[in-house]
JSON list of N, CA and C in Angstrom, two decimals:
[
{"chain": "A", "resi": 1, "resn": "UNK", "atom": "N", "xyz": [8.84, 30.02, 16.12]},
{"chain": "A", "resi": 1, "resn": "UNK", "atom": "CA", "xyz": [7.99, 28.97, 15.88]},
{"chain": "A", "resi": 1, "resn": "UNK", "atom": "C", "xyz": [7.81, 27.73, 16.55]},
{"chain": "A", "resi": 2, "resn": "UNK", "atom": "N", "xyz": [6.25, 27.34, 16.31]},
{"chain": "A", "resi": 2, "resn": "UNK", "atom": "CA", "xyz": [5.59, 26.40, 17.37]},
{"chain": "A", "resi": 2, "resn": "UNK", "atom": "C", "xyz": [6.57, 25.00, 16.97]},
{"chain": "A", "resi": 3, "resn": "UNK", "atom": "N", "xyz": [6.27, 23.95, 17.77]},
{"chain": "A", "resi": 3, "resn": "UNK", "atom": "CA", "xyz": [6.48, 22.56, 17.19]},
{"chain": "A", "resi": 3, "resn": "UNK", "atom": "C", "xyz": [5.41, 21.94, 16.25]},
{"chain": "A", "resi": 4, "resn": "UNK", "atom": "N", "xyz": [4.51, 22.68, 16.17]},
{"chain": "A", "resi": 4, "resn": "UNK", "atom": "CA", "xyz": [3.78, 22.35, 15.38]},
{"chain": "A", "resi": 4, "resn": "UNK", "atom": "C", "xyz": [3.77, 22.60, 13.78]},
{"chain": "A", "resi": 5, "resn": "UNK", "atom": "N", "xyz": [4.23, 24.22, 13.79]},
{"chain": "A", "resi": 5, "resn": "UNK", "atom": "CA", "xyz": [4.85, 24.67, 12.78]},
{"chain": "A", "resi": 5, "resn": "UNK", "atom": "C", "xyz": [6.36, 24.02, 11.93]},
{"chain": "A", "resi": 6, "resn": "UNK", "atom": "N", "xyz": [7.30, 23.90, 12.45]},
{"chain": "A", "resi": 6, "resn": "UNK", "atom": "CA", "xyz": [8.37, 22.92, 12.24]},
{"chain": "A", "resi": 6, "resn": "UNK", "atom": "C", "xyz": [7.72, 21.62, 11.49]},
{"chain": "A", "resi": 7, "resn": "UNK", "atom": "N", "xyz": [7.07, 20.79, 12.32]},
{"chain": "A", "resi": 7, "resn": "UNK", "atom": "CA", "xyz": [6.29, 19.42, 11.66]},
{"chain": "A", "resi": 7, "resn": "UNK", "atom": "C", "xyz": [5.82, 19.66, 10.22]},
{"chain": "A", "resi": 8, "resn": "UNK", "atom": "N", "xyz": [4.63, 20.49, 10.22]},
{"chain": "A", "resi": 8, "resn": "UNK", "atom": "CA", "xyz": [4.01, 20.95, 8.80]},
{"chain": "A", "resi": 8, "resn": "UNK", "atom": "C", "xyz": [5.18, 21.34, 7.94]},
{"chain": "A", "resi": 9, "resn": "UNK", "atom": "N", "xyz": [6.30, 22.11, 8.25]},
{"chain": "A", "resi": 9, "resn": "UNK", "atom": "CA", "xyz": [7.21, 22.66, 7.33]},
{"chain": "A", "resi": 9, "resn": "UNK", "atom": "C", "xyz": [7.86, 21.34, 7.08]},
{"chain": "A", "resi": 10, "resn": "UNK", "atom": "N", "xyz": [8.29, 20.14, 7.71]},
{"chain": "A", "resi": 10, "resn": "UNK", "atom": "CA", "xyz": [9.29, 18.85, 7.57]},
{"chain": "A", "resi": 10, "resn": "UNK", "atom": "C", "xyz": [8.19, 18.20, 6.67]},
{"chain": "A", "resi": 11, "resn": "UNK", "atom": "N", "xyz": [7.22, 18.35, 7.10]},
{"chain": "A", "resi": 11, "resn": "UNK", "atom": "CA", "xyz": [5.55, 17.35, 5.86]},
{"chain": "A", "resi": 11, "resn": "UNK", "atom": "C", "xyz": [5.94, 17.87, 5.04]},
{"chain": "A", "resi": 12, "resn": "UNK", "atom": "N", "xyz": [5.67, 19.43, 4.16]},
{"chain": "A", "resi": 12, "resn": "UNK", "atom": "CA", "xyz": [5.53, 20.05, 3.08]},
{"chain": "A", "resi": 12, "resn": "UNK", "atom": "C", "xyz": [6.76, 19.62, 2.29]},
{"chain": "A", "resi": 13, "resn": "UNK", "atom": "N", "xyz": [8.23, 19.61, 3.53]},
{"chain": "A", "resi": 13, "resn": "UNK", "atom": "CA", "xyz": [9.30, 19.38, 2.96]},
{"chain": "A", "resi": 13, "resn": "UNK", "atom": "C", "xyz": [9.28, 18.11, 1.80]},
{"chain": "A", "resi": 14, "resn": "UNK", "atom": "N", "xyz": [8.90, 16.95, 2.67]},
{"chain": "A", "resi": 14, "resn": "UNK", "atom": "CA", "xyz": [8.91, 15.73, 2.45]},
{"chain": "A", "resi": 14, "resn": "UNK", "atom": "C", "xyz": [8.01, 15.49, 0.93]},
{"chain": "A", "resi": 15, "resn": "UNK", "atom": "N", "xyz": [6.70, 15.90, 0.84]},
{"chain": "A", "resi": 15, "resn": "UNK", "atom": "CA", "xyz": [5.96, 16.04, 0.01]},
{"chain": "A", "resi": 15, "resn": "UNK", "atom": "C", "xyz": [6.62, 16.58, -1.44]},
{"chain": "A", "resi": 16, "resn": "UNK", "atom": "N", "xyz": [7.23, 17.63, -1.05]},
{"chain": "A", "resi": 16, "resn": "UNK", "atom": "CA", "xyz": [7.91, 18.20, -2.37]},
{"chain": "A", "resi": 16, "resn": "UNK", "atom": "C", "xyz": [9.03, 17.35, -3.06]},
{"chain": "A", "resi": 17, "resn": "UNK", "atom": "N", "xyz": [10.19, 16.78, -2.33]},
{"chain": "A", "resi": 17, "resn": "UNK", "atom": "CA", "xyz": [10.68, 15.86, -2.83]},
{"chain": "A", "resi": 17, "resn": "UNK", "atom": "C", "xyz": [10.44, 14.37, -2.94]},
{"chain": "A", "resi": 18, "resn": "UNK", "atom": "N", "xyz": [8.96, 14.15, -2.42]},
{"chain": "A", "resi": 18, "resn": "UNK", "atom": "CA", "xyz": [8.45, 12.79, -2.78]},
{"chain": "A", "resi": 18, "resn": "UNK", "atom": "C", "xyz": [8.30, 13.25, -4.37]},
{"chain": "A", "resi": 19, "resn": "UNK", "atom": "N", "xyz": [7.27, 14.15, -4.51]},
{"chain": "A", "resi": 19, "resn": "UNK", "atom": "CA", "xyz": [6.93, 14.50, -6.11]},
{"chain": "A", "resi": 19, "resn": "UNK", "atom": "C", "xyz": [7.83, 14.95, -6.81]},
{"chain": "A", "resi": 20, "resn": "UNK", "atom": "N", "xyz": [9.05, 15.44, -6.74]},
{"chain": "A", "resi": 20, "resn": "UNK", "atom": "CA", "xyz": [10.50, 15.29, -7.39]},
{"chain": "A", "resi": 20, "resn": "UNK", "atom": "C", "xyz": [11.05, 13.87, -7.59]},
{"chain": "A", "resi": 21, "resn": "UNK", "atom": "N", "xyz": [10.54, 13.06, -6.74]},
{"chain": "A", "resi": 21, "resn": "UNK", "atom": "CA", "xyz": [11.26, 12.05, -6.96]},
{"chain": "A", "resi": 21, "resn": "UNK", "atom": "C", "xyz": [10.34, 11.16, -7.51]},
{"chain": "A", "resi": 22, "resn": "UNK", "atom": "N", "xyz": [9.25, 11.29, -7.84]},
{"chain": "A", "resi": 22, "resn": "UNK", "atom": "CA", "xyz": [8.48, 10.91, -8.45]},
{"chain": "A", "resi": 22, "resn": "UNK", "atom": "C", "xyz": [8.37, 10.85, -9.78]},
{"chain": "A", "resi": 23, "resn": "UNK", "atom": "N", "xyz": [8.43, 12.11, -10.21]},
{"chain": "A", "resi": 23, "resn": "UNK", "atom": "CA", "xyz": [9.16, 12.38, -12.01]},
{"chain": "A", "resi": 23, "resn": "UNK", "atom": "C", "xyz": [9.71, 11.56, -12.27]},
{"chain": "A", "resi": 24, "resn": "UNK", "atom": "N", "xyz": [11.15, 11.79, -11.58]},
{"chain": "A", "resi": 24, "resn": "UNK", "atom": "CA", "xyz": [12.20, 11.04, -12.21]},
{"chain": "A", "resi": 24, "resn": "UNK", "atom": "C", "xyz": [12.36, 9.66, -12.01]},
{"chain": "A", "resi": 25, "resn": "UNK", "atom": "N", "xyz": [11.23, 9.04, -11.49]},
{"chain": "A", "resi": 25, "resn": "UNK", "atom": "CA", "xyz": [11.65, 7.52, -11.14]},
{"chain": "A", "resi": 25, "resn": "UNK", "atom": "C", "xyz": [10.32, 7.07, -11.43]},
{"chain": "A", "resi": 26, "resn": "UNK", "atom": "N", "xyz": [9.27, 7.22, -12.24]},
{"chain": "A", "resi": 26, "resn": "UNK", "atom": "CA", "xyz": [8.00, 6.80, -12.58]},
{"chain": "A", "resi": 26, "resn": "UNK", "atom": "C", "xyz": [7.83, 5.42, -12.87]},
{"chain": "A", "resi": 27, "resn": "UNK", "atom": "N", "xyz": [9.11, 4.90, -13.33]},
{"chain": "A", "resi": 27, "resn": "UNK", "atom": "CA", "xyz": [8.74, 3.58, -13.20]},
{"chain": "A", "resi": 27, "resn": "UNK", "atom": "C", "xyz": [8.94, 3.00, -12.24]},
{"chain": "A", "resi": 28, "resn": "UNK", "atom": "N", "xyz": [9.55, 3.06, -10.89]},
{"chain": "A", "resi": 28, "resn": "UNK", "atom": "CA", "xyz": [9.74, 2.33, -9.23]},
{"chain": "A", "resi": 28, "resn": "UNK", "atom": "C", "xyz": [8.38, 2.65, -8.89]},
{"chain": "A", "resi": 29, "resn": "UNK", "atom": "N", "xyz": [7.63, 4.07, -9.03]},
{"chain": "A", "resi": 29, "resn": "UNK", "atom": "CA", "xyz": [6.11, 4.45, -8.54]},
{"chain": "A", "resi": 29, "resn": "UNK", "atom": "C", "xyz": [5.14, 2.96, -9.30]},
{"chain": "A", "resi": 30, "resn": "UNK", "atom": "N", "xyz": [5.15, 3.07, -10.53]},
{"chain": "A", "resi": 30, "resn": "UNK", "atom": "CA", "xyz": [3.93, 2.48, -11.27]},
{"chain": "A", "resi": 30, "resn": "UNK", "atom": "C", "xyz": [4.60, 0.61, -10.48]},
{"chain": "A", "resi": 31, "resn": "UNK", "atom": "N", "xyz": [5.86, -0.23, -10.62]},
{"chain": "A", "resi": 31, "resn": "UNK", "atom": "CA", "xyz": [6.19, -0.64, -9.95]},
{"chain": "A", "resi": 31, "resn": "UNK", "atom": "C", "xyz": [5.41, -1.39, -8.41]},
{"chain": "A", "resi": 32, "resn": "UNK", "atom": "N", "xyz": [5.48, -0.31, -7.73]},
{"chain": "A", "resi": 32, "resn": "UNK", "atom": "CA", "xyz": [5.09, -0.22, -6.38]},
{"chain": "A", "resi": 32, "resn": "UNK", "atom": "C", "xyz": [3.71, 0.14, -6.17]},
{"chain": "A", "resi": 33, "resn": "UNK", "atom": "N", "xyz": [2.84, 0.33, -7.39]},
{"chain": "A", "resi": 33, "resn": "UNK", "atom": "CA", "xyz": [1.37, 0.70, -7.26]},
{"chain": "A", "resi": 33, "resn": "UNK", "atom": "C", "xyz": [1.01, -0.90, -7.74]},
{"chain": "A", "resi": 34, "resn": "UNK", "atom": "N", "xyz": [1.77, -1.68, -8.62]},
{"chain": "A", "resi": 34, "resn": "UNK", "atom": "CA", "xyz": [0.99, -2.75, -9.17]},
{"chain": "A", "resi": 34, "resn": "UNK", "atom": "C", "xyz": [1.83, -3.62, -7.62]},
{"chain": "A", "resi": 35, "resn": "UNK", "atom": "N", "xyz": [2.43, -3.88, -7.04]},
{"chain": "A", "resi": 35, "resn": "UNK", "atom": "CA", "xyz": [2.31, -4.55, -6.37]},
{"chain": "A", "resi": 35, "resn": "UNK", "atom": "C", "xyz": [1.41, -4.28, -4.83]},
{"chain": "A", "resi": 36, "resn": "UNK", "atom": "N", "xyz": [1.55, -3.62, -4.82]},
{"chain": "A", "resi": 36, "resn": "UNK", "atom": "CA", "xyz": [-0.07, -2.99, -3.48]},
{"chain": "A", "resi": 36, "resn": "UNK", "atom": "C", "xyz": [-1.15, -3.22, -4.66]},
{"chain": "A", "resi": 37, "resn": "UNK", "atom": "N", "xyz": [-1.56, -2.86, -5.39]},
{"chain": "A", "resi": 37, "resn": "UNK", "atom": "CA", "xyz": [-2.45, -3.49, -5.68]},
{"chain": "A", "resi": 37, "resn": "UNK", "atom": "C", "xyz": [-2.81, -4.95, -5.92]},
{"chain": "A", "resi": 38, "resn": "UNK", "atom": "N", "xyz": [-1.36, -5.92, -5.92]},
{"chain": "A", "resi": 38, "resn": "UNK", "atom": "CA", "xyz": [-1.71, -7.21, -6.14]},
{"chain": "A", "resi": 38, "resn": "UNK", "atom": "C", "xyz": [-1.91, -7.69, -4.89]},
{"chain": "A", "resi": 39, "resn": "UNK", "atom": "N", "xyz": [-0.98, -7.13, -3.95]},
{"chain": "A", "resi": 39, "resn": "UNK", "atom": "CA", "xyz": [-1.76, -7.47, -2.22]},
{"chain": "A", "resi": 39, "resn": "UNK", "atom": "C", "xyz": [-2.58, -7.38, -1.92]},
{"chain": "A", "resi": 40, "resn": "UNK", "atom": "N", "xyz": [-3.46, -6.17, -2.33]},
{"chain": "A", "resi": 40, "resn": "UNK", "atom": "CA", "xyz": [-5.00, -6.10, -1.81]},
{"chain": "A", "resi": 40, "resn": "UNK", "atom": "C", "xyz": [-5.58, -7.11, -2.37]},
{"chain": "A", "resi": 41, "resn": "UNK", "atom": "N", "xyz": [-5.60, -7.13, -4.03]},
{"chain": "A", "resi": 41, "resn": "UNK", "atom": "CA", "xyz": [-6.38, -7.96, -4.73]},
{"chain": "A", "resi": 41, "resn": "UNK", "atom": "C", "xyz": [-6.14, -9.66, -3.87]},
{"chain": "A", "resi": 42, "resn": "UNK", "atom": "N", "xyz": [-4.96, -9.87, -3.51]},
{"chain": "A", "resi": 42, "resn": "UNK", "atom": "CA", "xyz": [-4.71, -11.18, -3.20]},
{"chain": "A", "resi": 42, "resn": "UNK", "atom": "C", "xyz": [-5.15, -11.43, -1.60]},
{"chain": "A", "resi": 43, "resn": "UNK", "atom": "N", "xyz": [-5.82, -10.61, -0.96]},
{"chain": "A", "resi": 43, "resn": "UNK", "atom": "CA", "xyz": [-5.85, -10.49, 0.06]},
{"chain": "A", "resi": 43, "resn": "UNK", "atom": "C", "xyz": [-7.48, -10.73, 0.24]},
{"chain": "A", "resi": 44, "resn": "UNK", "atom": "N", "xyz": [-7.98, -9.86, -0.69]},
{"chain": "A", "resi": 44, "resn": "UNK", "atom": "CA", "xyz": [-9.62, -9.77, -1.00]},
{"chain": "A", "resi": 44, "resn": "UNK", "atom": "C", "xyz": [-10.15, -11.04, -1.51]},
{"chain": "A", "resi": 45, "resn": "UNK", "atom": "N", "xyz": [-9.15, -11.84, -2.14]},
{"chain": "A", "resi": 45, "resn": "UNK", "atom": "CA", "xyz": [-9.95, -12.82, -3.05]},
{"chain": "A", "resi": 45, "resn": "UNK", "atom": "C", "xyz": [-9.33, -14.20, -2.55]},
{"chain": "A", "resi": 46, "resn": "UNK", "atom": "N", "xyz": [-8.70, -14.42, -1.20]},
{"chain": "A", "resi": 46, "resn": "UNK", "atom": "CA", "xyz": [-8.67, -15.39, -0.48]},
{"chain": "A", "resi": 46, "resn": "UNK", "atom": "C", "xyz": [-8.91, -16.13, -0.62]},
{"chain": "A", "resi": 47, "resn": "UNK", "atom": "N", "xyz": [-8.84, -17.64, -0.80]},
{"chain": "A", "resi": 47, "resn": "UNK", "atom": "CA", "xyz": [-9.55, -18.77, -0.82]},
{"chain": "A", "resi": 47, "resn": "UNK", "atom": "C", "xyz": [-9.33, -19.32, 0.75]},
{"chain": "A", "resi": 48, "resn": "UNK", "atom": "N", "xyz": [-10.94, -19.57, 1.08]},
{"chain": "A", "resi": 48, "resn": "UNK", "atom": "CA", "xyz": [-11.01, -19.88, 2.21]},
{"chain": "A", "resi": 48, "resn": "UNK", "atom": "C", "xyz": [-11.32, -21.55, 1.91]},
{"chain": "A", "resi": 49, "resn": "UNK", "atom": "N", "xyz": [-10.59, -21.99, 3.03]},
{"chain": "A", "resi": 49, "resn": "UNK", "atom": "CA", "xyz": [-10.54, -23.75, 2.76]},
{"chain": "A", "resi": 49, "resn": "UNK", "atom": "C", "xyz": [-11.67, -24.25, 3.55]},
{"chain": "A", "resi": 50, "resn": "UNK", "atom": "N", "xyz": [-12.46, -25.14, 3.06]},
{"chain": "A", "resi": 50, "resn": "UNK", "atom": "CA", "xyz": [-13.62, -25.40, 3.22]},
{"chain": "A", "resi": 50, "resn": "UNK", "atom": "C", "xyz": [-14.08, -26.89, 4.60]},
{"chain": "A", "resi": 51, "resn": "UNK", "atom": "N", "xyz": [-14.78, -26.61, 5.52]},
{"chain": "A", "resi": 51, "resn": "UNK", "atom": "CA", "xyz": [-14.49, -27.68, 6.80]},
{"chain": "A", "resi": 51, "resn": "UNK", "atom": "C", "xyz": [-14.80, -28.53, 6.28]},
{"chain": "A", "resi": 52, "resn": "UNK", "atom": "N", "xyz": [-13.98, -29.68, 6.84]},
{"chain": "A", "resi": 52, "resn": "UNK", "atom": "CA", "xyz": [-14.41, -30.94, 6.55]},
{"chain": "A", "resi": 52, "resn": "UNK", "atom": "C", "xyz": [-16.07, -31.49, 7.51]},
{"chain": "A", "resi": 53, "resn": "UNK", "atom": "N", "xyz": [-16.75, -31.67, 6.86]},
{"chain": "A", "resi": 53, "resn": "UNK", "atom": "CA", "xyz": [-18.42, -32.37, 7.72]},
{"chain": "A", "resi": 53, "resn": "UNK", "atom": "C", "xyz": [-18.08, -33.64, 7.85]},
{"chain": "A", "resi": 54, "resn": "UNK", "atom": "N", "xyz": [-18.00, -34.16, 8.75]},
{"chain": "A", "resi": 54, "resn": "UNK", "atom": "CA", "xyz": [-18.36, -35.84, 9.19]},
{"chain": "A", "resi": 54, "resn": "UNK", "atom": "C", "xyz": [-19.60, -36.26, 8.35]},
{"chain": "A", "resi": 55, "resn": "UNK", "atom": "N", "xyz": [-20.57, -35.46, 8.67]},
{"chain": "A", "resi": 55, "resn": "UNK", "atom": "CA", "xyz": [-21.88, -36.29, 8.28]},
{"chain": "A", "resi": 55, "resn": "UNK", "atom": "C", "xyz": [-21.95, -36.30, 7.35]},
{"chain": "A", "resi": 56, "resn": "UNK", "atom": "N", "xyz": [-21.23, -35.58, 5.88]},
{"chain": "A", "resi": 56, "resn": "UNK", "atom": "CA", "xyz": [-21.37, -35.52, 4.57]},
{"chain": "A", "resi": 56, "resn": "UNK", "atom": "C", "xyz": [-20.68, -36.36, 3.95]},
{"chain": "A", "resi": 57, "resn": "UNK", "atom": "N", "xyz": [-19.23, -36.81, 4.68]},
{"chain": "A", "resi": 57, "resn": "UNK", "atom": "CA", "xyz": [-18.40, -37.65, 4.14]},
{"chain": "A", "resi": 57, "resn": "UNK", "atom": "C", "xyz": [-19.07, -39.14, 3.55]},
{"chain": "A", "resi": 58, "resn": "UNK", "atom": "N", "xyz": [-18.85, -39.82, 2.54]},
{"chain": "A", "resi": 58, "resn": "UNK", "atom": "CA", "xyz": [-19.58, -40.86, 1.87]},
{"chain": "A", "resi": 58, "resn": "UNK", "atom": "C", "xyz": [-18.53, -42.20, 2.37]}
]
């Protein structure tokens, strides 16, 4: 076996193990998804502070 074959086999095994884990721990997976989506939404909707314009101050 070549090095690439070994890497592919390890990747496939890790995918199968991850799928089996997700089946038994679906609640943790959903919590992780919600956490990631909230972080993405927070970064996308970040409020940019307005600059102080000295010419517009009254």
